[in-house]
Coordinates of C-alpha atoms in Angstrom, one line a residue:
Chain A
M1 CA 0.0 -0.1 -0.1
T2 CA 2.9 2.3 0.9
I3 CA 4.5 1.6 -2.0
F4 CA 1.5 2.1 -4.2
I5 CA 1.1 5.5 -2.5
R6 CA 4.8 6.5 -2.7
H7 CA 4.1 5.6 -6.3
R8 CA 1.4 8.7 -6.5
I9 CA 4.4 10.9 -5.4
I10 CA 6.4 9.9 -8.2
T11 CA 3.4 10.0 -10.6
A12 CA 2.7 13.8 -9.5
L13 CA 6.7 14.7 -10.2
T14 CA 6.7 12.4 -13.5
L15 CA 3.5 14.4 -14.5
L16 CA 5.0 17.9 -13.1
L17 CA 8.2 17.3 -15.1
V18 CA 6.4 16.2 -18.5
L19 CA 4.2 19.4 -18.0
M20 CA 7.0 21.8 -18.0
F21 CA 9.0 20.6 -20.7
A22 CA 5.3 20.1 -22.6
S23 CA 5.0 24.1 -21.6
I24 CA 8.0 25.2 -23.1
F25 CA 6.8 23.9 -26.8
V26 CA 3.4 26.5 -26.0
G27 CA 3.1 30.0 -26.2
T28 CA 2.0 33.3 -28.5
S29 CA 4.9 32.8 -30.8
D30 CA 4.6 30.0 -33.0
I31 CA 7.8 28.1 -32.8
S32 CA 7.8 24.6 -34.0
I33 CA 8.4 21.1 -32.4
G34 CA 11.4 20.6 -34.2
K35 CA 13.0 24.8 -34.1
T36 CA 12.3 24.5 -30.3
W37 CA 14.8 21.2 -29.8
Q38 CA 17.3 23.2 -32.1
T39 CA 17.0 26.1 -29.3
I40 CA 17.7 23.9 -26.6
Y41 CA 20.2 21.9 -28.1
A42 CA 21.9 25.2 -29.7
Y43 CA 22.2 26.6 -26.2
F44 CA 23.8 23.4 -24.6
H45 CA 26.4 23.0 -27.5
T46 CA 27.2 26.8 -28.2
G47 CA 25.9 28.7 -25.3
T48 CA 23.6 30.9 -27.7
Q49 CA 20.3 31.8 -25.5
D50 CA 17.0 32.3 -27.9
F51 CA 15.1 35.3 -25.9
I52 CA 11.7 33.7 -25.9
L53 CA 12.9 30.1 -24.7
W54 CA 15.5 31.3 -22.3
Q55 CA 14.5 34.4 -21.1
H56 CA 10.7 34.3 -20.8
R57 CA 9.2 31.0 -20.8
I58 CA 11.6 29.0 -19.2
P59 CA 11.8 31.5 -16.0
R60 CA 8.1 31.1 -16.1
I61 CA 7.6 27.7 -16.1
I62 CA 10.3 27.4 -13.2
L63 CA 8.4 30.5 -11.4
A64 CA 5.0 28.8 -11.7
A65 CA 6.0 25.6 -10.3
V66 CA 8.2 27.1 -7.5
A67 CA 5.3 29.7 -6.5
G68 CA 2.6 26.8 -6.6
A69 CA 4.5 24.0 -5.1
A70 CA 5.3 27.0 -2.3
L71 CA 1.6 27.8 -2.0
G72 CA 0.4 23.9 -1.6
L73 CA 3.2 23.4 1.1
S74 CA 2.0 26.5 2.9
G75 CA -1.7 25.5 2.8
A76 CA -0.6 22.0 3.6
L77 CA 1.0 23.3 6.8
V78 CA -1.8 25.5 8.1
Q79 CA -4.7 22.7 7.1
G80 CA -2.5 20.1 9.2
I81 CA -1.9 22.7 12.3
I82 CA -5.1 24.7 12.6
R83 CA -6.8 21.1 11.9
N84 CA -9.8 22.8 9.7
P85 CA -10.4 21.9 6.1
L86 CA -11.0 25.5 4.7
A87 CA -8.0 26.8 6.3
S88 CA -5.5 28.1 3.7
P89 CA -2.9 30.9 3.2
D90 CA -5.2 32.8 0.9
L91 CA -8.4 32.4 3.2
M92 CA -6.6 33.0 6.2
G93 CA -5.6 36.3 5.4
I94 CA -1.7 35.7 4.4
S95 CA -1.8 36.4 1.0
A96 CA -3.7 39.6 1.4
G97 CA -1.7 40.9 4.2
A98 CA 1.5 40.3 2.2
G99 CA 0.1 42.2 -0.7
L100 CA -0.8 44.9 1.5
C101 CA 2.7 45.2 3.0
A102 CA 3.9 44.6 -0.2
T103 CA 1.8 47.7 -2.1
A104 CA 3.0 49.7 0.9
L105 CA 6.3 48.9 0.1
I106 CA 6.0 49.6 -3.6
I107 CA 4.2 52.7 -3.0
F108 CA 6.6 54.4 -0.7
L109 CA 9.8 53.2 -1.6
P110 CA 9.3 52.3 -5.2
A111 CA 13.3 51.0 -5.4
A112 CA 13.4 48.6 -2.8
S113 CA 15.0 45.4 -3.5
L114 CA 13.3 42.1 -4.1
W115 CA 14.8 40.5 -0.5
L116 CA 13.2 43.9 0.8
L117 CA 9.9 43.0 -0.7
A118 CA 9.9 39.4 0.6
A119 CA 10.5 40.6 3.9
A120 CA 7.9 43.1 3.9
S121 CA 5.9 40.3 2.4
A122 CA 6.6 38.2 5.3
I123 CA 5.9 40.9 7.6
G124 CA 2.5 41.6 6.6
G125 CA 1.8 37.7 6.3
I126 CA 2.5 37.2 9.5
L127 CA 0.6 39.8 10.9
A128 CA -2.4 39.1 9.2
F129 CA -2.6 35.6 10.4
T130 CA -1.8 36.8 14.1
I131 CA -5.0 38.7 14.1
I132 CA -7.2 35.6 12.5
L133 CA -5.4 33.6 15.2
A134 CA -6.2 35.9 18.0
L135 CA -9.9 35.9 16.8
A136 CA -10.2 32.4 16.5
A137 CA -8.5 32.0 20.0
W138 CA -11.3 34.3 21.4
A139 CA -14.3 33.2 19.3
K140 CA -13.7 29.3 19.0
P141 CA -15.2 29.4 15.7
T142 CA -16.2 26.2 13.7
P143 CA -13.9 25.7 10.7
A144 CA -16.4 27.2 8.2
R145 CA -16.8 30.1 10.8
L146 CA -12.7 30.4 10.9
A147 CA -12.9 30.2 6.9
L148 CA -15.3 33.2 7.0
V149 CA -13.6 35.2 9.5
G150 CA -10.8 34.6 7.5
I151 CA -12.2 35.8 4.1
A152 CA -13.5 38.9 6.5
V153 CA -10.0 39.9 7.2
S154 CA -8.8 39.2 4.1
A155 CA -11.4 41.4 2.1
F156 CA -10.6 44.3 4.5
L157 CA -6.8 43.6 3.8
S158 CA -7.4 43.4 0.0
S159 CA -9.9 46.6 0.3
C160 CA -7.0 48.5 2.2
T161 CA -4.5 47.0 -0.8
N162 CA -7.7 48.7 -3.1
F163 CA -7.8 52.0 -1.1
L164 CA -3.6 52.6 -1.4
L165 CA -4.1 51.7 -5.2
V166 CA -6.6 54.5 -5.7
M167 CA -5.0 56.9 -3.3
Y168 CA -1.4 56.5 -5.3
P169 CA -2.6 55.4 -8.7
L170 CA 0.2 52.8 -9.3
D171 CA 1.0 51.2 -12.8
I172 CA -1.9 49.2 -13.3
N173 CA 0.4 46.3 -13.7
V174 CA 0.9 46.4 -10.0
A175 CA -2.3 46.5 -9.2
M176 CA -3.3 43.7 -10.9
L177 CA -0.5 41.5 -9.5
W178 CA -1.4 42.5 -6.1
L179 CA -5.0 41.8 -6.3
T180 CA -5.4 39.1 -9.0
G181 CA -2.2 37.4 -8.9
S182 CA 0.0 36.9 -12.2
L183 CA 3.5 35.9 -13.6
W184 CA 3.3 38.5 -16.3
G185 CA 7.1 40.2 -16.8
R186 CA 8.5 37.8 -13.7
G187 CA 11.8 36.3 -14.9
W188 CA 15.1 35.0 -13.7
Q189 CA 15.8 37.5 -11.2
H190 CA 12.8 36.3 -8.9
I191 CA 14.2 32.7 -8.7
P192 CA 16.7 32.3 -6.4
L193 CA 15.1 33.6 -3.2
L194 CA 11.8 31.7 -3.6
L195 CA 13.6 28.7 -4.7
S196 CA 16.4 28.3 -2.2
T197 CA 13.9 29.5 0.6
F198 CA 11.1 26.8 -0.3
I199 CA 13.6 24.1 -0.4
I200 CA 15.3 24.7 3.2
L201 CA 11.9 25.4 4.5
F202 CA 10.1 22.0 2.7
F203 CA 12.8 19.8 4.4
I204 CA 12.3 21.5 7.9
A205 CA 8.5 21.0 7.6
Y206 CA 9.3 17.3 6.4
Y207 CA 11.3 17.2 9.4
L208 CA 8.6 18.1 11.5
A209 CA 6.0 15.9 9.1
W210 CA 5.4 13.0 12.0
R211 CA 5.2 15.4 14.4
L212 CA 2.4 16.8 13.0
D213 CA 0.5 13.3 12.4
V214 CA 0.9 12.6 16.0
L215 CA -0.4 16.2 16.3
G216 CA -3.7 15.5 14.6
L217 CA -4.3 13.0 17.2
G218 CA -5.5 15.8 19.7
D219 CA -3.0 18.0 21.7
D220 CA -3.2 15.8 24.6
V221 CA -2.1 12.8 23.1
A222 CA 1.0 14.5 21.5
A223 CA 1.8 16.1 24.5
H224 CA 1.7 12.3 26.6
L225 CA 4.0 11.3 23.9
G226 CA 6.7 13.5 24.2
I227 CA 5.6 16.2 21.6
R228 CA 6.1 20.1 22.8
V229 CA 3.0 21.3 21.0
T230 CA 3.2 24.6 21.3
P231 CA 6.7 25.2 19.8
L232 CA 5.9 22.7 17.4
R233 CA 2.6 24.4 16.1
L234 CA 4.4 27.5 16.0
T235 CA 7.3 26.4 13.3
A236 CA 4.8 25.1 10.9
L237 CA 2.8 28.0 11.0
L238 CA 5.9 30.3 10.9
I239 CA 7.2 28.2 8.0
A240 CA 4.0 28.1 6.4
V241 CA 3.7 32.0 6.4
I242 CA 6.9 32.8 5.0
I243 CA 6.7 30.2 2.3
A244 CA 3.4 32.1 1.0
S245 CA 4.5 35.5 1.9
L246 CA 7.6 34.6 -0.3
A247 CA 5.3 33.2 -2.9
V248 CA 2.9 36.1 -2.9
S249 CA 5.7 38.9 -3.3
V250 CA 6.7 37.3 -6.6
V251 CA 3.4 36.4 -8.0
G252 CA 1.1 38.1 -5.7
T253 CA -2.3 36.5 -4.4
I254 CA -2.9 33.8 -6.5
S255 CA -5.9 32.2 -4.8
F256 CA -7.4 28.6 -4.3
I257 CA -3.9 27.3 -4.6
G258 CA -3.1 26.7 -1.1
L259 CA -6.8 25.6 -0.5
L260 CA -7.2 22.9 -3.5
A261 CA -4.0 21.3 -3.2
P262 CA -3.8 19.9 0.1
H263 CA -7.3 19.0 -0.5
M264 CA -6.5 16.8 -3.4
A265 CA -3.2 15.4 -1.4
R266 CA -5.3 14.5 1.3
L267 CA -8.1 12.7 -1.1
L268 CA -4.7 10.7 -2.6
C269 CA -2.8 9.6 0.3
G270 CA -4.9 10.1 3.8
H271 CA -3.4 11.5 6.6
K272 CA 0.8 10.8 6.6
H273 CA 2.3 14.6 6.4
R274 CA 5.3 12.8 5.2
L275 CA 3.1 12.4 1.7
I276 CA 0.8 15.3 2.3
L277 CA 3.0 17.6 2.3
P278 CA 5.6 16.4 -1.3
L279 CA 2.1 15.9 -2.8
A280 CA 0.8 18.9 -2.0
A281 CA 3.5 21.1 -2.8
L282 CA 3.4 19.2 -6.5
I283 CA -0.4 19.3 -7.3
G284 CA 0.2 23.4 -6.3
A285 CA 3.3 23.4 -8.7
L286 CA 1.1 21.4 -11.3
V287 CA -2.1 23.7 -10.9
L288 CA -0.1 27.1 -11.2
L289 CA 1.3 25.9 -14.0
V290 CA -0.8 25.1 -15.9
A291 CA -3.4 28.0 -15.4
D292 CA -0.1 30.5 -16.1
T293 CA 0.8 28.7 -19.3
T294 CA -3.2 28.7 -20.2
A295 CA -3.1 32.0 -19.2
R296 CA -0.5 33.2 -21.5
T297 CA -1.9 31.2 -24.3
L298 CA -5.7 30.9 -24.4
F299 CA -6.0 34.2 -26.1
A300 CA -3.0 35.1 -27.3
P301 CA -1.7 37.7 -27.8
I302 CA -4.2 39.1 -24.8
E303 CA -2.4 37.2 -21.5
L304 CA -4.8 36.9 -18.5
P305 CA -3.3 37.3 -15.2
A306 CA -2.9 33.4 -13.8
G307 CA -5.0 34.5 -10.7
V308 CA -8.2 34.9 -12.6
L309 CA -7.6 31.2 -13.6
T310 CA -7.2 29.6 -10.7
A311 CA -9.7 31.6 -9.2
V312 CA -11.9 30.2 -11.8
I313 CA -11.2 26.6 -10.8
G314 CA -10.8 27.2 -7.2
G315 CA -14.1 29.3 -6.4
P316 CA -16.5 26.3 -7.2
Y317 CA -14.6 24.1 -5.5
F318 CA -14.5 26.3 -2.4
I319 CA -17.7 26.5 -1.9
Y320 CA -18.5 22.8 -2.5
L321 CA -16.5 22.6 0.3
L322 CA -18.3 24.8 2.4
S323 CA -21.6 22.8 1.7
R324 CA -20.2 19.8 2.5
Y325 CA -18.4 21.3 5.9
R326 CA -22.1 23.2 7.3
G327 CA -22.3 22.7 10.4
W328 CA -19.1 21.4 11.4
T329 CA -18.0 21.7 14.9
Chain B
M1 CA -21.8 77.7 -6.6
N2 CA -21.1 78.1 -9.7
R3 CA -20.2 81.7 -9.6
F4 CA -18.2 80.7 -6.2
F5 CA -16.0 78.7 -9.2
L6 CA -16.0 81.3 -11.4
I7 CA -14.8 83.7 -8.6
C8 CA -12.2 80.9 -7.9
A9 CA -11.2 80.7 -11.7
A10 CA -10.9 84.6 -11.9
A11 CA -8.9 84.7 -8.7
L12 CA -6.5 81.9 -10.0
T13 CA -5.8 83.7 -13.4
A14 CA -5.5 86.3 -12.1
S15 CA -2.9 85.3 -9.5
G16 CA -1.3 83.1 -12.0
F17 CA -0.8 80.8 -9.0
A18 CA -2.0 77.4 -9.9
H19 CA 0.4 75.3 -12.3
A20 CA -2.9 74.6 -15.0
Q21 CA -3.8 78.2 -14.7
D22 CA -0.1 79.0 -15.7
K23 CA -1.0 76.5 -18.7
A24 CA -4.3 78.3 -20.0
Q25 CA -2.3 81.4 -19.8
D26 CA 0.5 80.6 -21.4
S27 CA -1.9 78.5 -24.0
N28 CA -1.8 81.4 -26.4
D29 CA 1.1 79.7 -27.5
T30 CA 1.5 76.0 -27.3
A31 CA 4.5 76.5 -28.9
A32 CA 6.3 77.9 -25.9
H33 CA 5.5 74.6 -24.3
L34 CA 8.1 72.8 -26.9
L35 CA 11.3 71.3 -25.9
S36 CA 14.3 73.3 -27.4
A37 CA 16.8 71.2 -29.4
E38 CA 19.2 71.1 -26.6
E39 CA 16.2 69.9 -24.6
I40 CA 15.9 67.2 -26.6
A41 CA 19.1 66.0 -27.0
A42 CA 19.6 65.9 -23.2
F43 CA 16.6 63.8 -23.1
V44 CA 18.0 61.0 -25.0
P45 CA 21.8 61.2 -24.1
N46 CA 22.3 57.6 -25.5
I47 CA 21.2 58.2 -29.2
D48 CA 23.7 56.6 -30.2
D49 CA 21.8 53.3 -29.1
Y50 CA 19.4 53.7 -31.2
P51 CA 19.4 52.6 -35.2
A52 CA 19.7 55.7 -37.4
D53 CA 17.3 54.2 -39.9
P54 CA 14.7 52.0 -37.7
Q55 CA 12.4 49.9 -40.1
R56 CA 10.4 47.4 -37.2
I57 CA 9.3 49.7 -34.8
A58 CA 7.1 48.5 -32.2
A59 CA 4.8 51.4 -30.4
M60 CA 3.5 50.1 -26.9
E61 CA 1.1 52.7 -26.6
F62 CA -1.3 54.7 -29.2
S63 CA 0.1 57.8 -28.5
F64 CA 3.7 56.5 -29.8
V65 CA 1.6 55.1 -33.0
G66 CA 0.8 59.0 -33.6
G67 CA 4.1 60.0 -32.5
A68 CA 6.1 57.1 -35.3
L69 CA 3.7 58.7 -37.9
A70 CA 4.1 62.3 -37.1
A71 CA 7.9 61.4 -37.9
G72 CA 7.0 60.0 -41.1
K73 CA 7.2 55.9 -40.1
R74 CA 5.1 53.5 -39.8
P75 CA 5.1 51.0 -36.7
T76 CA 5.0 47.4 -37.7
A77 CA 3.8 46.2 -34.2
I78 CA 1.0 47.8 -32.1
S79 CA -0.4 46.9 -28.4
D80 CA -4.1 47.8 -29.3
D81 CA -5.5 45.1 -26.6
G82 CA -6.5 42.9 -29.1
N83 CA -8.9 45.1 -30.9
P84 CA -7.9 46.8 -34.1
E85 CA -10.6 49.1 -33.7
K86 CA -9.4 51.2 -30.9
L87 CA -6.9 52.7 -33.5
I88 CA -8.2 56.2 -34.4
P89 CA -9.2 55.6 -38.6
E90 CA -6.4 57.9 -39.5
F91 CA -3.6 55.6 -37.9
R92 CA -5.3 52.7 -39.1
D93 CA -5.3 53.7 -42.8
A94 CA -1.4 55.2 -42.3
V95 CA -0.1 52.0 -40.8
G96 CA -1.7 49.3 -42.8
E97 CA -1.1 45.9 -41.4
Y98 CA 0.6 45.0 -38.2
T99 CA 1.0 42.6 -35.4
S100 CA -0.7 43.1 -32.4
L101 CA 1.1 43.1 -29.4
G102 CA -2.0 42.0 -26.9
S103 CA -2.9 44.8 -24.3
R104 CA -1.2 48.0 -23.3
Y105 CA -1.4 46.7 -19.6
Q106 CA 0.4 43.3 -20.3
P107 CA 1.7 43.8 -23.3
N108 CA 2.7 39.9 -25.0
I109 CA 6.4 39.5 -24.4
E110 CA 6.8 36.9 -26.5
S111 CA 4.8 38.7 -29.7
I112 CA 7.2 41.7 -29.1
A113 CA 10.5 39.0 -29.6
D114 CA 8.6 37.9 -32.6
A115 CA 7.9 40.9 -34.3
K116 CA 11.4 41.4 -34.3
P117 CA 11.5 45.4 -33.5
D118 CA 14.7 47.2 -34.1
L119 CA 13.5 49.9 -32.0
I120 CA 10.5 49.6 -29.2
I121 CA 8.7 52.9 -27.7
A122 CA 7.4 52.1 -24.5
D123 CA 5.7 53.7 -21.5
K124 CA 7.9 54.8 -19.0
D125 CA 4.9 54.7 -16.4
R126 CA 3.6 51.1 -17.5
H127 CA 6.2 49.2 -19.1
T128 CA 9.6 49.9 -16.7
V129 CA 8.8 46.7 -15.0
I130 CA 9.8 44.6 -18.1
K131 CA 12.5 47.3 -19.5
D132 CA 15.3 44.3 -18.8
D133 CA 13.2 42.0 -21.1
L134 CA 12.6 44.8 -24.0
E135 CA 15.5 45.8 -23.8
K136 CA 16.6 42.4 -24.4
I137 CA 14.7 42.5 -27.5
A138 CA 15.8 45.6 -29.2
P139 CA 16.9 49.2 -27.9
T140 CA 13.8 50.8 -25.8
L141 CA 13.2 54.6 -25.7
F142 CA 10.8 55.1 -22.3
V143 CA 8.3 58.2 -22.6
K144 CA 5.4 59.9 -20.5
S145 CA 2.3 58.3 -22.3
R146 CA -0.3 57.3 -19.6
G147 CA -1.3 60.7 -18.0
E148 CA 0.4 63.2 -19.9
D149 CA -1.2 66.3 -21.1
Y150 CA -1.9 68.1 -24.5
Y151 CA 1.9 69.6 -24.1
E152 CA 3.6 66.6 -22.7
N153 CA 2.2 64.6 -25.6
L154 CA 4.0 67.0 -28.3
Q155 CA 7.4 66.8 -26.5
A156 CA 7.1 62.9 -26.2
A157 CA 6.7 63.5 -29.8
Q158 CA 9.7 65.6 -30.4
V159 CA 11.5 63.3 -28.5
I160 CA 10.4 60.4 -30.6
G161 CA 11.2 62.0 -33.5
H162 CA 14.5 62.5 -32.4
V163 CA 15.3 59.0 -31.7
L164 CA 14.2 58.2 -35.3
H165 CA 16.6 60.7 -36.8
Q166 CA 13.7 62.8 -38.1
D167 CA 13.6 65.6 -36.5
D168 CA 12.9 67.9 -39.6
T169 CA 9.9 65.8 -40.7
M170 CA 8.8 65.9 -36.8
S171 CA 9.1 69.9 -36.7
K172 CA 7.4 70.3 -40.0
S173 CA 4.6 67.9 -38.4
I174 CA 4.1 69.7 -35.6
E175 CA 4.1 73.2 -37.2
D176 CA 1.4 72.0 -39.4
H177 CA -0.6 70.9 -36.5
L178 CA -0.1 74.1 -34.7
Q179 CA -1.2 76.0 -37.5
K180 CA -4.6 73.9 -37.4
M181 CA -4.8 74.6 -33.6
R182 CA -4.5 78.3 -33.9
D183 CA -6.9 78.8 -37.0
A184 CA -9.5 76.2 -34.5
R185 CA -8.5 78.7 -31.5
D186 CA -9.3 81.7 -33.5
A187 CA -12.6 80.3 -34.8
L188 CA -13.6 79.0 -31.0
Q189 CA -12.8 82.5 -29.6
G190 CA -15.2 84.1 -32.1
S191 CA -18.2 81.9 -31.0
K192 CA -20.4 81.9 -27.8
M193 CA -18.7 79.1 -26.7
A194 CA -15.4 81.1 -25.5
D195 CA -17.6 82.2 -22.9
E196 CA -18.8 78.9 -21.8
T197 CA -17.4 75.8 -19.6
V198 CA -16.4 73.2 -21.4
Q199 CA -15.9 69.7 -19.7
F200 CA -15.2 66.4 -21.3
A201 CA -15.8 62.9 -19.3
V202 CA -15.8 59.2 -20.0
I203 CA -18.7 57.3 -18.9
T204 CA -18.6 53.6 -18.7
D205 CA -20.9 51.0 -17.0
K206 CA -19.1 51.7 -13.7
G207 CA -19.4 55.6 -13.7
M208 CA -17.8 58.7 -15.1
W209 CA -14.6 60.1 -14.9
M210 CA -14.5 63.8 -15.8
H211 CA -10.7 64.4 -17.5
G212 CA -9.8 67.3 -15.1
P213 CA -7.4 70.6 -16.6
T214 CA -4.8 68.5 -16.3
S215 CA -5.3 65.9 -18.5
Y216 CA -4.9 65.3 -22.1
A217 CA -8.3 66.2 -23.0
G218 CA -8.6 69.3 -20.2
T219 CA -5.2 70.7 -21.7
V220 CA -6.6 70.5 -25.3
I221 CA -9.6 72.5 -24.3
S222 CA -7.8 75.3 -22.3
S223 CA -5.3 75.9 -25.2
L224 CA -8.1 76.6 -27.7
G225 CA -8.8 79.4 -25.1
L226 CA -11.9 77.6 -23.4
K227 CA -12.6 77.4 -19.9
S228 CA -12.9 74.5 -17.2
P229 CA -15.4 74.3 -14.8
I230 CA -13.6 72.8 -12.2
P231 CA -10.2 74.8 -13.0
E232 CA -9.0 74.2 -9.3
Q233 CA -9.1 70.6 -10.1
T234 CA -5.7 69.8 -10.8
E235 CA -5.0 66.8 -8.3
E236 CA -5.8 64.5 -10.6
A237 CA -5.9 63.8 -14.5
Y238 CA -8.9 61.5 -14.4
I239 CA -11.8 62.4 -11.3
P240 CA -14.4 60.0 -10.6
T241 CA -17.5 61.6 -10.8
S242 CA -20.9 60.7 -9.0
L243 CA -23.9 62.9 -10.3
E244 CA -23.7 65.4 -7.3
Q245 CA -19.8 66.1 -8.1
L246 CA -21.4 66.5 -11.7
L247 CA -23.9 68.9 -10.3
A248 CA -21.7 70.7 -8.4
A249 CA -19.1 71.4 -11.5
D250 CA -22.2 72.1 -13.8
P251 CA -20.2 72.8 -16.9
D252 CA -22.3 74.7 -19.5
W253 CA -21.1 71.9 -22.4
L254 CA -20.4 68.4 -21.1
L255 CA -19.0 66.3 -24.0
V256 CA -19.0 62.2 -23.2
G257 CA -17.0 59.5 -24.7
R258 CA -18.5 56.2 -24.1
Y259 CA -16.9 52.9 -23.6
N260 CA -20.4 50.6 -23.1
D261 CA -23.6 50.8 -24.3
H262 CA -25.0 51.2 -21.4
T263 CA -23.3 53.7 -18.8
V264 CA -24.3 55.5 -15.5
L265 CA -25.4 58.5 -17.8
E266 CA -28.7 56.4 -18.9
D267 CA -29.3 55.5 -15.2
W268 CA -28.9 59.3 -14.5
K269 CA -31.3 60.6 -17.2
D270 CA -34.3 59.8 -15.1
S271 CA -33.0 62.0 -11.9
P272 CA -34.3 65.2 -11.3
L273 CA -31.1 66.6 -10.2
Y274 CA -29.6 65.2 -13.7
Q275 CA -32.4 67.2 -15.5
N276 CA -30.8 70.7 -13.2
L277 CA -27.7 70.6 -15.2
K278 CA -27.2 73.3 -17.6
A279 CA -25.8 71.3 -20.0
V280 CA -29.1 69.4 -19.8
K281 CA -31.4 72.5 -20.1
N282 CA -29.3 74.1 -23.0
D283 CA -29.2 70.5 -24.8
H284 CA -25.5 70.9 -24.7
V285 CA -24.9 67.4 -23.6
V286 CA -22.9 66.1 -26.5
E287 CA -21.6 62.0 -27.4
V288 CA -18.3 62.5 -29.1
D289 CA -15.8 59.4 -29.7
S290 CA -14.2 58.8 -27.0
S291 CA -11.0 57.0 -29.5
Y292 CA -10.2 60.5 -30.2
W293 CA -10.9 62.6 -27.0
S294 CA -9.3 60.0 -24.5
L295 CA -7.4 56.7 -26.4
S296 CA -5.1 58.0 -28.9
R297 CA -3.4 61.2 -27.6
S298 CA -1.8 62.5 -30.4
M299 CA -2.0 65.8 -32.8
P300 CA -4.5 64.0 -35.4
S301 CA -6.8 63.6 -32.5
A302 CA -6.3 67.2 -30.8
E303 CA -7.1 68.7 -34.5
R304 CA -10.5 66.5 -34.4
M305 CA -11.1 67.6 -30.9
A306 CA -10.7 71.2 -32.1
Q307 CA -12.9 70.6 -35.1
D308 CA -15.5 68.8 -33.0
L309 CA -15.8 71.9 -30.4
I310 CA -16.5 74.4 -33.0
A311 CA -19.1 72.3 -35.1
H312 CA -20.5 72.4 -31.4
S313 CA -20.3 75.8 -31.0
Q314 CA -21.8 76.9 -34.0
E315 CA -25.2 75.4 -33.4

């Protein structure tokens, strides 16, 4: 059985790599498959870089996969810790908080570096999440209610972002980025920070995986089994918030991936975090990759923001979940 | 209220305080706003980076299409929001076949690379975020387009003419244009409209935006010696406007550019407030073509706007 489940991870990874590779051949520009091969071959043999492939498609494909994986991992951690199937970085205000701080930084410090932007996003994410956790600690809501609290706080933070954008009219692209989520105009320079952070945090999370399983049995049981519950919670949540905020600082507030990916992972492989974490990351990567590839080719030469497509898929799924968990206590 | 505005306007004009009023005052002579040869050269210190005779120009905004055409060059690729209808007929006829680069907000980078331009003209405001990509494709000139006023548009045209190495052609185009505008101004000064206030606004299904004294339409109107009902509103170019705000401005002439079939104007028409507008009472609410009045900031558009105003001033 375990071998079979492990195969699912291998299947997902293979599928992701195949799709990433296939996406190289898809785009507005009509480059034949033979020509694409030639340019890839030429790069490895002579180092010549074809602009469209090497400066546009390939970095965007890698970025979609990494950002999607970051959101999927974040969602899996948040759901595991809060033990609420409706929790996710975008429903818990993390994305909106990160987006608000990023927008404020861009307005008041236009020359801010990517590092600073990432740091501001992380602070915003942490603040927003803290507000929601505090509200939850005070009101002890049911899962569906907590999701609603999260949506309300997110909506409030998004409207603050909107207000900033109205008061200080920025470029429409920037507005689109923070309110919808888009990979337009993103490239190689955005990858190293996000990728390296993701790899480090993924391994830390993976190291904590079995403890998260035990935590699923209840706080008391976990404590009796020698797990320090509060530090574990805080560490896992911090990882979730930081990685989601970093993704948001690069690709904006892309919705629903953090909700959808861990859910599908749970459907596919039950409750072992050792499997859920990598699978949720892989599914997140797959979803954003497909969304962005579709966004940049569907109505070519017009590009859609990738966040529009994830919302089209994720919105109905979220409503279905809400209806399923009605009356959960 | 209106009298208050007029007094304000008179005071501002008299003191020459407000920037927009300054422009309106100087507007007897639009030529005074043009850049000198030295200023143009200073704007493009790296002129040698651009090709001497570009053949494949990518224009990332409609105003740049106007700039290139005025310099006697036809752009081969244009960000037209995927809709050729958005180009004014003057541009469409002059440009002929071209490649669409997608939307002006998020131009398609692959299309731009595919078009193999030897020069890209991009909006300083909107496209700086993809500066690196653009410069890898071709030498790129960044000039202001979004939110520019009439004078800035002429200055941008001068810079574009310089980068295209067509300074003389551009000077001649601008000279011809200024002559047409002077004639239009004289015609308007002899009409009743000279003593009235004129306001252009865009109407969509989401709302109305008045184009204020600092906008392109606003500065074209003031350069023709006509008055704005809201001369003090120089904060933003495009002012989101409720029916109450429209009533406060209460222009003698309301020119509207329609973006949708059904707009807020249709919703307002049943309101008694709307019926109180001077422009409504005098039947001075006029629909004009928004592709000239707001989308394509360019010399042909300004000339068309002047002709529209003259036509209505003689009603």
